[in-house]
PDB file of C-alpha atoms in Angstrom:
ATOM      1  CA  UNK M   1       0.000   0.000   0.000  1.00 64.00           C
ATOM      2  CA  UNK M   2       1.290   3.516  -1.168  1.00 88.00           C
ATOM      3  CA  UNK M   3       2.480   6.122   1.742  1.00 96.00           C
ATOM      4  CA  UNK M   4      -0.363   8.400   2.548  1.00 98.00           C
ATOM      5  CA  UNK M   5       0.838  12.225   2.054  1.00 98.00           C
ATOM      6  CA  UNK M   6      -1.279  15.327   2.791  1.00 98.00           C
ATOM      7  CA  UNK M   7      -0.553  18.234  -0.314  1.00 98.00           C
ATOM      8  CA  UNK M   8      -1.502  21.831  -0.330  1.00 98.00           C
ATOM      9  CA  UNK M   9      -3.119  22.616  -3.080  1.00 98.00           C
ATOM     10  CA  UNK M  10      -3.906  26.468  -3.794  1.00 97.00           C
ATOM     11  CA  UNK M  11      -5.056  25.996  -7.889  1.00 96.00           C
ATOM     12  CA  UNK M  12      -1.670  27.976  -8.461  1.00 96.00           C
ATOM     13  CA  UNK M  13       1.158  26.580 -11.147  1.00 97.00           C
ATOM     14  CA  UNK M  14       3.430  25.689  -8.170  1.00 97.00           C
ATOM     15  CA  UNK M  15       1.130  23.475  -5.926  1.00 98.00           C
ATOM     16  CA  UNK M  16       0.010  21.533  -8.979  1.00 98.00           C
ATOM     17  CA  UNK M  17       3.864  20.671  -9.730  1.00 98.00           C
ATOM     18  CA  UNK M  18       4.126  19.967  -6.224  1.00 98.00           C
ATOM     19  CA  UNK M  19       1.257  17.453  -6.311  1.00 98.00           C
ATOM     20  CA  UNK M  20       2.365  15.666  -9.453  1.00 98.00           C
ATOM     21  CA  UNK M  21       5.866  15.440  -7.958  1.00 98.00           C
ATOM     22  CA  UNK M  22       4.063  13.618  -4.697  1.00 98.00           C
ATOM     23  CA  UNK M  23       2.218  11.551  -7.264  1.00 98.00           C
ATOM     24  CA  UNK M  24       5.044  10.460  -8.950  1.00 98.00           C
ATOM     25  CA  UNK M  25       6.843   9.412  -5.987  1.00 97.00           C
ATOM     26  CA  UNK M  26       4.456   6.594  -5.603  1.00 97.00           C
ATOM     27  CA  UNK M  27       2.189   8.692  -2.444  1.00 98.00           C
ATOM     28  CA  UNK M  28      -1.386   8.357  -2.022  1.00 98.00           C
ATOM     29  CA  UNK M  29      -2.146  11.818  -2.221  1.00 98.00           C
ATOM     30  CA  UNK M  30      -5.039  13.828  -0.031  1.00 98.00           C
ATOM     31  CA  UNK M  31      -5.119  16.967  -1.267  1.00 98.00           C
ATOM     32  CA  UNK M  32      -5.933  20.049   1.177  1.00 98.00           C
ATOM     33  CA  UNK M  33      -6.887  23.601   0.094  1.00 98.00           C
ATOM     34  CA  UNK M  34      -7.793  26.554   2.115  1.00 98.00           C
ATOM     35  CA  UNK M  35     -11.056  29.076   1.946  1.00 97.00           C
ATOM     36  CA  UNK M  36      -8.990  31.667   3.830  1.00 97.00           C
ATOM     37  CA  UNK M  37     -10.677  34.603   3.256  1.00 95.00           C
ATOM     38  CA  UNK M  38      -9.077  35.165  -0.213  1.00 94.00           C
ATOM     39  CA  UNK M  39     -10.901  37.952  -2.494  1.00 89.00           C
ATOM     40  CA  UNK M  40     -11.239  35.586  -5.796  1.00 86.00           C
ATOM     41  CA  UNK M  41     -12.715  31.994  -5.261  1.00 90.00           C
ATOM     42  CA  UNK M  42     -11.665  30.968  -8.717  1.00 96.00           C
ATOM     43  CA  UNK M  43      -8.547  29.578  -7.224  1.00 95.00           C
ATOM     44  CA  UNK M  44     -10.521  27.080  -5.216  1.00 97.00           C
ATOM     45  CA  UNK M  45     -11.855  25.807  -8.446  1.00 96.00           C
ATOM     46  CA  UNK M  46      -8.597  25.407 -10.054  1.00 97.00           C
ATOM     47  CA  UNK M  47      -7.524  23.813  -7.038  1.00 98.00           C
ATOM     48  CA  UNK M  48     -10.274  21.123  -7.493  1.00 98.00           C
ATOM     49  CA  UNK M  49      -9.468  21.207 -11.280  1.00 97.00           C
ATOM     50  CA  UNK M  50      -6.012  20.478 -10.229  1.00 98.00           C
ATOM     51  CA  UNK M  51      -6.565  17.789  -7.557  1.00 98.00           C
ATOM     52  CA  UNK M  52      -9.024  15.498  -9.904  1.00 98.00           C
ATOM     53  CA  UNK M  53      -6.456  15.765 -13.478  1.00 97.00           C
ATOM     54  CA  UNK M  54      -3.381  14.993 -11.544  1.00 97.00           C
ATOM     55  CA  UNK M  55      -4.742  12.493  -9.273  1.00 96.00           C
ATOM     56  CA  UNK M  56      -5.779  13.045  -5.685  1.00 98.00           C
ATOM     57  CA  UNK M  57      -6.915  10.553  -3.508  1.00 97.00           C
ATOM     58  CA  UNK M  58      -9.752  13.111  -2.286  1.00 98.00           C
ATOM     59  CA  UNK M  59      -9.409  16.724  -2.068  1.00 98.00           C
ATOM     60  CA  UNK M  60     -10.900  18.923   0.731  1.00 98.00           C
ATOM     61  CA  UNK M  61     -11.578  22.766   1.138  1.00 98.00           C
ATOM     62  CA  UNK M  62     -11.489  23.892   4.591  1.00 98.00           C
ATOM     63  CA  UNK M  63     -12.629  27.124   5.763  1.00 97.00           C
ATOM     64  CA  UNK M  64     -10.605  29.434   7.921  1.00 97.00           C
ATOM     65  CA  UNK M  65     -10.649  32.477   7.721  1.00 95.00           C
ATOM     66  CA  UNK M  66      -7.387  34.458   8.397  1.00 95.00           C
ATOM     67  CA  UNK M  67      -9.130  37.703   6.229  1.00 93.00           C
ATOM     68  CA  UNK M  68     -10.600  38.466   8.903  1.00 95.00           C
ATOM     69  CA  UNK M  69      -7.763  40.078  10.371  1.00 95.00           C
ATOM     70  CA  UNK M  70      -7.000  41.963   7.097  1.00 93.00           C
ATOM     71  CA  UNK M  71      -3.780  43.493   6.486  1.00 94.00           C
ATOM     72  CA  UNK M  72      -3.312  41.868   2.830  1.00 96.00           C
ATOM     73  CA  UNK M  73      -4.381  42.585  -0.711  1.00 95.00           C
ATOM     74  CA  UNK M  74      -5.256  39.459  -1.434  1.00 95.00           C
ATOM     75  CA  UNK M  75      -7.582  39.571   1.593  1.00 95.00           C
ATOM     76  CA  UNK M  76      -8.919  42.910   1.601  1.00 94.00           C
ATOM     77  CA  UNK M  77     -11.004  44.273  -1.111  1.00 91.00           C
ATOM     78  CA  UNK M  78      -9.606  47.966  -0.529  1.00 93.00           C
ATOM     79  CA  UNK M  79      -6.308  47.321  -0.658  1.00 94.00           C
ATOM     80  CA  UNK M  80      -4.741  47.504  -4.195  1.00 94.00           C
ATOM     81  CA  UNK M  81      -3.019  44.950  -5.540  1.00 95.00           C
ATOM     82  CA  UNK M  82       0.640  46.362  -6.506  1.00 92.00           C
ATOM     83  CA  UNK M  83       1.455  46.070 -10.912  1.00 91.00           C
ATOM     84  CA  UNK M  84       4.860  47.012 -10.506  1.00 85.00           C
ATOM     85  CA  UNK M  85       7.977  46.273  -8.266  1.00 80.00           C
ATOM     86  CA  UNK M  86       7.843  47.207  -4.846  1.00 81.00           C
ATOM     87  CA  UNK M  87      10.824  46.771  -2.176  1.00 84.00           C
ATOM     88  CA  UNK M  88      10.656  44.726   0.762  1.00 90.00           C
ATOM     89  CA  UNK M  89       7.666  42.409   1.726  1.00 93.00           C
ATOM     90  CA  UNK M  90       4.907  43.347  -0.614  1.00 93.00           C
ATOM     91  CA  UNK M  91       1.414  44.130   0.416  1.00 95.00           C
ATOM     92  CA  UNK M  92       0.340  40.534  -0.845  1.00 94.00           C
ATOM     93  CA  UNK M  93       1.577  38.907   1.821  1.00 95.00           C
ATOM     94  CA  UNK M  94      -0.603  37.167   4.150  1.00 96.00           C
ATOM     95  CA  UNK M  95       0.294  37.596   7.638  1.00 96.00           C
ATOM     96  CA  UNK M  96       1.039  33.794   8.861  1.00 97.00           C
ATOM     97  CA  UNK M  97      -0.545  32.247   6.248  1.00 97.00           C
ATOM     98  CA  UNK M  98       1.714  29.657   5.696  1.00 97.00           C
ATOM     99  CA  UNK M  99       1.732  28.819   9.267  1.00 98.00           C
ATOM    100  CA  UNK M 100      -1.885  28.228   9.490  1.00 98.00           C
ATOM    101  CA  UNK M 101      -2.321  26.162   6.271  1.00 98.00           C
ATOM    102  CA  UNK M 102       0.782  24.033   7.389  1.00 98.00           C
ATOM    103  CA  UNK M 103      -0.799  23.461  10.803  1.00 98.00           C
ATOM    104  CA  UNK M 104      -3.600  22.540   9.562  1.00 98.00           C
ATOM    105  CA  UNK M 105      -2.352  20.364   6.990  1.00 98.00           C
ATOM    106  CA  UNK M 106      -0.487  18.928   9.924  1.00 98.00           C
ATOM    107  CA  UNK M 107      -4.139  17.968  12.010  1.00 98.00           C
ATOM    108  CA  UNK M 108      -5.215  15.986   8.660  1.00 98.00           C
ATOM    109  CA  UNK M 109      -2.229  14.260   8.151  1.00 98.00           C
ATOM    110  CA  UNK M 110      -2.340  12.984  11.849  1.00 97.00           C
ATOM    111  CA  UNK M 111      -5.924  11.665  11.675  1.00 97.00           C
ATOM    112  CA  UNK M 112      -4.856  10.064   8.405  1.00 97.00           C
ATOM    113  CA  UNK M 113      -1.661   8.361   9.577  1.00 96.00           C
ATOM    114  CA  UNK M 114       0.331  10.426   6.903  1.00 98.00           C
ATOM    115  CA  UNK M 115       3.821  11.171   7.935  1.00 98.00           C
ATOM    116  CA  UNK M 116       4.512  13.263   4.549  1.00 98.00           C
ATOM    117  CA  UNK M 117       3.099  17.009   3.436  1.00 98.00           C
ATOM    118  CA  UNK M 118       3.847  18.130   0.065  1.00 98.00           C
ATOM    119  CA  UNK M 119       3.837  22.009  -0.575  1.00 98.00           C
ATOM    120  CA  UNK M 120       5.066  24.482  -3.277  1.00 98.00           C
ATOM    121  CA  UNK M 121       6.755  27.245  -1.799  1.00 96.00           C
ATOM    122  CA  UNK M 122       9.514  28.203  -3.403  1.00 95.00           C
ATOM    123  CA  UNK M 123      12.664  30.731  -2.346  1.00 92.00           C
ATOM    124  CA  UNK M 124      13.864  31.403  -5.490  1.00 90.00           C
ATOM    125  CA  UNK M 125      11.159  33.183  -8.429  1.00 82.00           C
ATOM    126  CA  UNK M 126       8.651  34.785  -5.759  1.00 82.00           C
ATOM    127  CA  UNK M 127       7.363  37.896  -3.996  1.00 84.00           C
ATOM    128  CA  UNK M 128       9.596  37.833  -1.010  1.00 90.00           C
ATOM    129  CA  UNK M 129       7.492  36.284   1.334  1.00 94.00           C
ATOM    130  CA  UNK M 130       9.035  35.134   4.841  1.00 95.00           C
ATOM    131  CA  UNK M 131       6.991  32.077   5.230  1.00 96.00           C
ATOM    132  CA  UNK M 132       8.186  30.423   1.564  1.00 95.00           C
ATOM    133  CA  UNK M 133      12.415  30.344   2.933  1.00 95.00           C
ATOM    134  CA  UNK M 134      13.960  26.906   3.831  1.00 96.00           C
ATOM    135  CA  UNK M 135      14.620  28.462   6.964  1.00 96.00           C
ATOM    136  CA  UNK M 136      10.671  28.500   8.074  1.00 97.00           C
ATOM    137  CA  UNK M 137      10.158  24.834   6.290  1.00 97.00           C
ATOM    138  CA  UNK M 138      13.147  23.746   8.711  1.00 98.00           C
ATOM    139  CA  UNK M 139      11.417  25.026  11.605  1.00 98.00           C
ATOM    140  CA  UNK M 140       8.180  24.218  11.111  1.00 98.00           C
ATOM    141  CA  UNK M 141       8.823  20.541  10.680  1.00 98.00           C
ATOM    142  CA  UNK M 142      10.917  20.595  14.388  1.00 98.00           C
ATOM    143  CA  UNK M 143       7.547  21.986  15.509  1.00 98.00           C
ATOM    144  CA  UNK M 144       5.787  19.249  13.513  1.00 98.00           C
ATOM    145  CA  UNK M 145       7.793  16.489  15.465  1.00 98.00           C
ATOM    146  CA  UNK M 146       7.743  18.102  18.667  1.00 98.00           C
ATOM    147  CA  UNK M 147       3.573  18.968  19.110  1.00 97.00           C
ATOM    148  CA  UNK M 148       2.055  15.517  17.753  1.00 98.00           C
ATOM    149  CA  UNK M 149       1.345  12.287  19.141  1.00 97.00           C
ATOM    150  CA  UNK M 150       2.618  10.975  15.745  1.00 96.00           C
ATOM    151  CA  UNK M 151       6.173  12.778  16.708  1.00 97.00           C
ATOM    152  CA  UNK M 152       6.716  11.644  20.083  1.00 96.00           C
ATOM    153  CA  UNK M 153       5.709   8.571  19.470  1.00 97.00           C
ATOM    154  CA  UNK M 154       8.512   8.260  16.805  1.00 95.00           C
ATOM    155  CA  UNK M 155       6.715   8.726  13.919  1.00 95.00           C
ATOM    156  CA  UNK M 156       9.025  11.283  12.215  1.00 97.00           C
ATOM    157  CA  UNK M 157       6.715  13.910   9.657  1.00 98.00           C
ATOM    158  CA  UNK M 158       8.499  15.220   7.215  1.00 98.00           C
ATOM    159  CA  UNK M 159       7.547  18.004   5.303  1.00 98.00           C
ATOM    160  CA  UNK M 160       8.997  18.081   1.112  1.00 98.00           C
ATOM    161  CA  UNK M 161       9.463  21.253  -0.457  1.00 98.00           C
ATOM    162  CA  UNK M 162      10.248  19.886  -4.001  1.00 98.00           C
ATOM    163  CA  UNK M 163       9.986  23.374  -5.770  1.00 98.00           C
ATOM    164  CA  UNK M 164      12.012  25.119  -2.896  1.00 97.00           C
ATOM    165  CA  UNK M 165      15.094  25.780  -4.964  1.00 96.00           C
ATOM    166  CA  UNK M 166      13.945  25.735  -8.163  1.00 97.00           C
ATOM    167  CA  UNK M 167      13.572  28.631 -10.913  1.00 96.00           C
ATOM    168  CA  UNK M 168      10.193  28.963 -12.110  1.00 97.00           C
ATOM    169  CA  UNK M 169      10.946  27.860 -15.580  1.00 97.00           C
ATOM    170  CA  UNK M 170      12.237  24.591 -14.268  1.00 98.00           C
ATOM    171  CA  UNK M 171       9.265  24.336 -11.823  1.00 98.00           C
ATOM    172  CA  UNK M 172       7.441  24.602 -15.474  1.00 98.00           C
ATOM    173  CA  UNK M 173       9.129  22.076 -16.742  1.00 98.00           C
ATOM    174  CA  UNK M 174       8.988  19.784 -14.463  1.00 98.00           C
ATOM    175  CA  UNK M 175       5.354  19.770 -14.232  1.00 98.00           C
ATOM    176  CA  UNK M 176       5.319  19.701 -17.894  1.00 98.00           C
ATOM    177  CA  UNK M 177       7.378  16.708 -17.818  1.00 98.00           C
ATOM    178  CA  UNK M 178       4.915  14.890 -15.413  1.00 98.00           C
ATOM    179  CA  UNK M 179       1.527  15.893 -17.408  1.00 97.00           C
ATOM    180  CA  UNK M 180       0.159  19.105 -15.331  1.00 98.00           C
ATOM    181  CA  UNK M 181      -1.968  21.273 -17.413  1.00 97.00           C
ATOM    182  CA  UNK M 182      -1.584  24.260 -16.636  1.00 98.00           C
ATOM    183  CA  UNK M 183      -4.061  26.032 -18.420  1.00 97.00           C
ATOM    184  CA  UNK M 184      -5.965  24.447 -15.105  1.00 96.00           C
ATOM    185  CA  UNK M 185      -4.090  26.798 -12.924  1.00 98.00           C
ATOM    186  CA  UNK M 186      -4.665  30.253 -11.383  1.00 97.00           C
ATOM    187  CA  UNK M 187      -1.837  32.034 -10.250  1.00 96.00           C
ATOM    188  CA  UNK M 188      -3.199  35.594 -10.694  1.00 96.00           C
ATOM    189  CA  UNK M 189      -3.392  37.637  -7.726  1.00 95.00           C
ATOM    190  CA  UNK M 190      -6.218  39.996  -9.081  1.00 95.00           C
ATOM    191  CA  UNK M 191      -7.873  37.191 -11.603  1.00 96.00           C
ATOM    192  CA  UNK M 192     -11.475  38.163 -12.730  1.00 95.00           C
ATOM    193  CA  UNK M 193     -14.898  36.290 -11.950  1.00 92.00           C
ATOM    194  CA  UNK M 194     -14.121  33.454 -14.767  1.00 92.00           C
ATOM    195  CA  UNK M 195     -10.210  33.330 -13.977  1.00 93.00           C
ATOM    196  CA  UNK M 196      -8.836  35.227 -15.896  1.00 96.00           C
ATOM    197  CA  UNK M 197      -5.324  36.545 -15.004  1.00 97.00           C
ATOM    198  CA  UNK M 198      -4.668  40.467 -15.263  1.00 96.00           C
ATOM    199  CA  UNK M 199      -0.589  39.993 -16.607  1.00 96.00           C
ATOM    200  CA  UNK M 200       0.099  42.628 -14.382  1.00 95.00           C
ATOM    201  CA  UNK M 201       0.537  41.797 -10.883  1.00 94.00           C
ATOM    202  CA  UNK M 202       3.851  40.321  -9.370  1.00 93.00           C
ATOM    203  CA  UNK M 203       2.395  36.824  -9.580  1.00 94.00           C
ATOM    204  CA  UNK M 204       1.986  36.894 -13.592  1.00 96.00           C
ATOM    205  CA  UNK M 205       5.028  38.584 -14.456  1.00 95.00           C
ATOM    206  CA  UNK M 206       6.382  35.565 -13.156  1.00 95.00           C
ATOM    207  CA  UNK M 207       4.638  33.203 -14.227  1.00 96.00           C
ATOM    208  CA  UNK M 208       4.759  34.842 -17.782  1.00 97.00           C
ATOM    209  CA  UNK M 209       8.777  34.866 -17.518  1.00 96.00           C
ATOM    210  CA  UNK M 210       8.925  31.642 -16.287  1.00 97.00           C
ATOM    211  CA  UNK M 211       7.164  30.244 -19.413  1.00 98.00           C
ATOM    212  CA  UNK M 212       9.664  32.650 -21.568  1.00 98.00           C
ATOM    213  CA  UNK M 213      12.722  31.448 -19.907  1.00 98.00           C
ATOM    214  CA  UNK M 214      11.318  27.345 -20.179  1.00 98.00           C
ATOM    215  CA  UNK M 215      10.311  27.944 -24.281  1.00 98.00           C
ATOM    216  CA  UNK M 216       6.885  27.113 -23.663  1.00 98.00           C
ATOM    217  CA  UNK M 217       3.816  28.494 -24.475  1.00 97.00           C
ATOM    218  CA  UNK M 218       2.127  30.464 -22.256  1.00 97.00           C
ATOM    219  CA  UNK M 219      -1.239  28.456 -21.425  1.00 97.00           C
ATOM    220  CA  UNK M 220      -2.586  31.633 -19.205  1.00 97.00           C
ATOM    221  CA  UNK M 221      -5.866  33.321 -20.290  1.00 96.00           C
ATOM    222  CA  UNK M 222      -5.373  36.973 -20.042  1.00 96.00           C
ATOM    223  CA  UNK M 223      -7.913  39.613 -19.602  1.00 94.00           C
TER     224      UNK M 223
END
């Protein structure tokens, strides 16, 4: 019987890799997405886009809702989402967000027996945020081992970061390797009611140059 593993899956281009990678490696995958408050729901449908055409075992949604604390463009409707460079954390960072969908992540994979989480942060093309370095993975998986029954017990969780070092026109083709279509994917941060992506915020610039640098087309729809 396959290794149960628990994946975040957001509907972005990176989570999908990260799933097919989990896939690949022979896991039975459960894949976990968040309703966290986040302005655009189309990502949630991607997500369940994604989970079915790569292969999830089952795929949840769980609702908790970090937007209501605000402090984030992608949470809060009247904060503008940046189209050019900024310095320093950008305003699309959601404060502990990767914290949160890691812990909870965490609770599913106990109740499953699941000693593995998949999730597609990476530390090389992104916005900056704190809660994508190796640094955070690191320490969240001492936390991992330290607060469960699973841990103690000496049931070691591991948490795999495939993408964590990778540019994102490898993390393209990769993905592209394994069969993710990502014309399934959302990555936009300011996407419109059908999903489609603005090609202005930081999140498709990158995406965009990551398809450039790979030599692939460009599945995106654009506004």
């Amino acid at each position: 019987m396959s290794e149960r593993a628990v994946v975040l899956v957001s509907g972005g281009l990176d989570s999908a890799t990260a799933l097919a990678i989990a896939r690949h490696e022979g896991y039975a995958c459960h894949a976990l997405s968040l309703e966290y408050g986040q302005r655009h729901g189309v990502e949630l449908e991607a997500a369940r886009r994604v989970a079915e055409t790569v292969g999830a075992v089952e795929h949840r949604v769980v609702g908790v809702d970090i937007g209501a604390f605000g402090g984030s463009a992608l949470t809060d409707a009247t904060r503008a989402v940046p189209e050019s460079p900024t310095d320093g954390i950008p305003i699309t960072y959601v404060p502990a967000r990767n914290t949160v969908f890691l812990s909870l992540a965490l609770a599913w994979a106990e109740t499953l027996l699941a000693r593995h989480l998949f999730m597609g942060v990476n530390a090389v093309d992104y916005s900056g945020y704190p809660d994508c370095r190796p640094a955070f993975i690191a320490a969240f998986e001492r936390l991992a081992n330290l607060a469960t029954k699973m841990g103690v017990e000496g049931e070691r969780i591991e948490i795999h970061t495939p993408l964590i070092r990778l540019t994102k026109a490898e993390i393209i083709q990769r993905g592209t390797e394994l069969g993710v279509d990502f014309a399934d994917t959302v990555s936009c941060y300011q996407p419109n009611e059908v999903g489609e992506a603005c090609g202005r915020c930081d999140s498709c610039r990158i995406r965009r140059a990551g398809f450039e640098a790979a030599g692939l087309p460009d599945p995106t729809r654009y506004q």
